């Protein structure tokens, strides 16, 4: 029965979708959108194209368009895991935690190896006040990434932060050390380590770590956050002049925004 | 041998009891909600109609005062108005004054008092600004603030224009004023006025936020912030706007709660402003009518990770009895409320929230007004939080926006325990709580709380904690200082060796005004061995052997 070995006929819009995907990767978003629209004109239920359209819409904060596209994609294929994950992300990014929770849960069920879905389920759970459950999810996300041979600093940081919040400083340090080892040239791990060190009373080491963070980029930590940490770290190190420099820098940042 | 061991054990217990200032164990703090049976019928109306006007989110101030001087504390509520007209189109929007009949019942005397108000009201700040012995009322609102002078015959007169408080800022015009407070910044014996302003808002131009299918309130970042205002009391019933000359107006924030204390013991009252989603301000009073904003350097501007919480209410009071006022600030869901301990000596405040057990415990709360008071009279100030999430947030949370209030007991000045679950069944009831003001309405020595509720009946939490701890209230009568002694610091030394500290202020929490009486829980001590008062005018006064379980009237400079 040879026909078993033939896949479903390729969608009419698939070529256009592939073109759109390549353009998206090159950050040629307008052209990507045109190609997506062509793909969907040819096949309105083409799940990869609908998913890509959602991704593009989210990148420009058009969450309404993203939600519609994802709902169409999931109607066409309820097991489209990536679409399901993005569906959860849409809710998470618009602060609709009630909607995000079941969506991420489903994404995890569809692919239990997806560390990213597990991570975001953890972030949503933490937002809803379930710290212990969130920590378990963060641990699972890290485990999955290690199993896949692709550990990421971004996956370690939420757990590191939560452990710091819970006062589990040694555990937090272990997570943050791993994050630092994976991304030594990225700001976030250095900032979080600086926070931890300040909490442990190691002000000078904290200041050094934060000064490093200030020189780096990458992640979600803003210059203002680092400056604020440095104000306190230098104060506690007995160097008020350096602290004042960072206070002035922070105020200057605010003036620039006005 | 057994006798010796028993003796040693007893001695150790005795030493521990008088040692490090440990408090005597006390009965649980409990409240009964009695607004209905007390005749305190008031509903705070924000005029929400599905159009998500931003002003619907704030407001709800409540004040306690003794407007008729009969020794029983009365209550004043602010209220909203129709939107977009911002007019109080009917009695449902009136501000209201309730006279305490001295039997835990209240009578609505709004009309006779002339206090139904105008405009969309927000906060209330009470004090005797003209030193005539009668408490006056300042009401803030959306582009309309009002000063009412207490005439002493059960009536108030709107003197806003005469007082020079009707105009707006030169640049921003009339502003959306959320909180206000009275304090004497130059120690001239006359109370000055600080107003915190929120954001630039106009009903006709406010943006639409949320998704195309579902509108929602905007994040404050969408709006331009505003400066606070400082008005100097000219001693003749008028005020001068000194916002610019003082340095206050140079700082644009999104002002919510206001609190005052002398943070560095230099005899000058400083100002804390909780800002919403931008860093909070701490204005250090330099003297000479000048203020310097030092929130960053003092370590109270932001959360520990550098994030600006949605600051709502604040209290600036000494929680660990070391003589230095500390700061507690409420925020929104996932912010965690902030507790900053003041170590003194010019050192920055310590972020104490985690150590105190408040950080995780408050993470799921959205708080509005609050207050640090000793509800069980054990000598340690506890914290009462008025809570509710933002209106309409339930659809995003999957659980109600209404929350029960929470009360945290201060354990020996080291940490706080959430004891809300044992505070009585009335205390478990969720609602959209907003303003809270604190007073002892039945003069039984236990602090009560009155709470406004958004689109719901106000609550009166009567403190029914069953404990035998002693207490002391000090009603100050200034002569060189302002009449109510606001700004005076009071230090009580107890026979058991403990030292307690407090100061006189009515600016507590969010948009609300509490009593001017300075309160102490004395624990097992029936007397205060010494009572030391530092008046704002500089006079220091010490009384000895002050019997507790009463309110003591102390006049500046006169022996008791």
PDB file of C-alpha atoms in Angstrom, chain A residues 62 64 67-68 94-99 126-129 131 162 164-167 169 191 195 199 224-225 228-229 231-232 235 244 247 250-251 254 258, chain B residues 211-213 252 279 292-307 333-334 336 340 348 354 359-360 363-364 394-399:
ATOM      1  CA  UNK A  62      -1.444  43.765  18.028  1.00  0.00           C
ATOM      2  CA  UNK A  64      -6.119  41.168  19.135  1.00  0.00           C
ATOM      3  CA  UNK A  67      -5.410  36.029  19.375  1.00  0.00           C
ATOM      4  CA  UNK A  68      -7.698  35.703  16.345  1.00  0.00           C
ATOM      5  CA  UNK A  94      -1.730  41.160  28.170  1.00  0.00           C
ATOM      6  CA  UNK A  95      -1.831  40.314  31.904  1.00  0.00           C
ATOM      7  CA  UNK A  96      -4.759  37.945  31.517  1.00  0.00           C
ATOM      8  CA  UNK A  97      -3.403  35.339  33.892  1.00  0.00           C
ATOM      9  CA  UNK A  98      -6.717  33.583  34.206  1.00  0.00           C
ATOM     10  CA  UNK A  99      -6.618  32.836  30.474  1.00  0.00           C
ATOM     11  CA  UNK A 126       4.060  32.754  40.251  1.00  0.00           C
ATOM     12  CA  UNK A 127       2.017  35.812  39.206  1.00  0.00           C
ATOM     13  CA  UNK A 128      -1.032  34.138  40.694  1.00  0.00           C
ATOM     14  CA  UNK A 129       0.714  33.729  44.021  1.00  0.00           C
ATOM     15  CA  UNK A 131       5.323  30.392  44.690  1.00  0.00           C
ATOM     16  CA  UNK A 162      12.091  33.665  43.291  1.00  0.00           C
ATOM     17  CA  UNK A 164      15.984  35.257  46.516  1.00  0.00           C
ATOM     18  CA  UNK A 165      12.505  36.562  47.263  1.00  0.00           C
ATOM     19  CA  UNK A 166      11.850  33.528  49.446  1.00  0.00           C
ATOM     20  CA  UNK A 167      15.065  34.176  51.362  1.00  0.00           C
ATOM     21  CA  UNK A 169      19.971  32.723  49.422  1.00  0.00           C
ATOM     22  CA  UNK A 191      22.440  42.127  38.059  1.00  0.00           C
ATOM     23  CA  UNK A 195      21.225  41.718  44.241  1.00  0.00           C
ATOM     24  CA  UNK A 199      21.316  40.729  50.396  1.00  0.00           C
ATOM     25  CA  UNK A 224      17.866  52.599  36.225  1.00  0.00           C
ATOM     26  CA  UNK A 225      17.602  49.328  38.113  1.00  0.00           C
ATOM     27  CA  UNK A 228      19.620  52.003  42.087  1.00  0.00           C
ATOM     28  CA  UNK A 229      21.388  48.846  43.187  1.00  0.00           C
ATOM     29  CA  UNK A 231      23.538  53.494  45.040  1.00  0.00           C
ATOM     30  CA  UNK A 232      22.870  51.065  47.858  1.00  0.00           C
ATOM     31  CA  UNK A 235      26.612  53.276  50.340  1.00  0.00           C
ATOM     32  CA  UNK A 244      25.800  59.797  44.675  1.00  0.00           C
ATOM     33  CA  UNK A 247      21.886  58.718  42.019  1.00  0.00           C
ATOM     34  CA  UNK A 250      19.510  57.759  37.568  1.00  0.00           C
ATOM     35  CA  UNK A 251      17.996  61.226  37.806  1.00  0.00           C
ATOM     36  CA  UNK A 254      14.612  60.300  34.131  1.00  0.00           C
ATOM     37  CA  UNK A 258      10.712  63.634  29.828  1.00  0.00           C
TER      38      UNK A 258
ATOM     39  CA  UNK B 211      -7.860  45.455  23.757  1.00  0.00           C
ATOM     40  CA  UNK B 212     -10.201  46.404  20.893  1.00  0.00           C
ATOM     41  CA  UNK B 213     -12.742  43.905  22.250  1.00  0.00           C
ATOM     42  CA  UNK B 252       7.186  65.275  38.854  1.00  0.00           C
ATOM     43  CA  UNK B 279       9.802  56.195  42.220  1.00  0.00           C
ATOM     44  CA  UNK B 292      15.636  68.296  48.978  1.00  0.00           C
ATOM     45  CA  UNK B 293      14.319  65.106  47.395  1.00  0.00           C
ATOM     46  CA  UNK B 294      16.468  62.232  48.713  1.00  0.00           C
ATOM     47  CA  UNK B 295      14.405  59.108  48.083  1.00  0.00           C
ATOM     48  CA  UNK B 296      17.115  57.425  46.044  1.00  0.00           C
ATOM     49  CA  UNK B 297      19.873  58.128  48.540  1.00  0.00           C
ATOM     50  CA  UNK B 298      17.640  57.161  51.453  1.00  0.00           C
ATOM     51  CA  UNK B 299      16.809  53.834  49.813  1.00  0.00           C
ATOM     52  CA  UNK B 300      13.022  54.300  49.894  1.00  0.00           C
ATOM     53  CA  UNK B 301      12.342  55.329  46.312  1.00  0.00           C
ATOM     54  CA  UNK B 302      12.038  51.913  44.712  1.00  0.00           C
ATOM     55  CA  UNK B 303      11.674  48.244  45.459  1.00  0.00           C
ATOM     56  CA  UNK B 304      14.887  46.357  46.174  1.00  0.00           C
ATOM     57  CA  UNK B 305      15.231  45.244  42.542  1.00  0.00           C
ATOM     58  CA  UNK B 306      14.899  48.811  41.310  1.00  0.00           C
ATOM     59  CA  UNK B 307      11.298  48.433  40.265  1.00  0.00           C
ATOM     60  CA  UNK B 333      -0.706  42.880  43.187  1.00  0.00           C
ATOM     61  CA  UNK B 334       2.779  41.343  42.798  1.00  0.00           C
ATOM     62  CA  UNK B 336       4.886  43.362  47.673  1.00  0.00           C
ATOM     63  CA  UNK B 340      11.815  50.446  55.255  1.00  0.00           C
ATOM     64  CA  UNK B 348      19.918  55.005  54.363  1.00  0.00           C
ATOM     65  CA  UNK B 354      11.560  40.263  53.737  1.00  0.00           C
ATOM     66  CA  UNK B 359       7.350  40.640  51.420  1.00  0.00           C
ATOM     67  CA  UNK B 360       5.786  37.328  50.399  1.00  0.00           C
ATOM     68  CA  UNK B 363       2.592  39.916  47.366  1.00  0.00           C
ATOM     69  CA  UNK B 364      -0.924  38.924  46.394  1.00  0.00           C
ATOM     70  CA  UNK B 394     -11.290  39.877  38.356  1.00  0.00           C
ATOM     71  CA  UNK B 395     -11.737  38.949  34.716  1.00  0.00           C
ATOM     72  CA  UNK B 396      -7.947  38.823  34.361  1.00  0.00           C
ATOM     73  CA  UNK B 397      -7.193  37.214  37.681  1.00  0.00           C
ATOM     74  CA  UNK B 398      -9.834  34.554  37.687  1.00  0.00           C
ATOM     75  CA  UNK B 399     -10.742  35.560  41.219  1.00  0.00           C
TER      76      UNK B 399
END
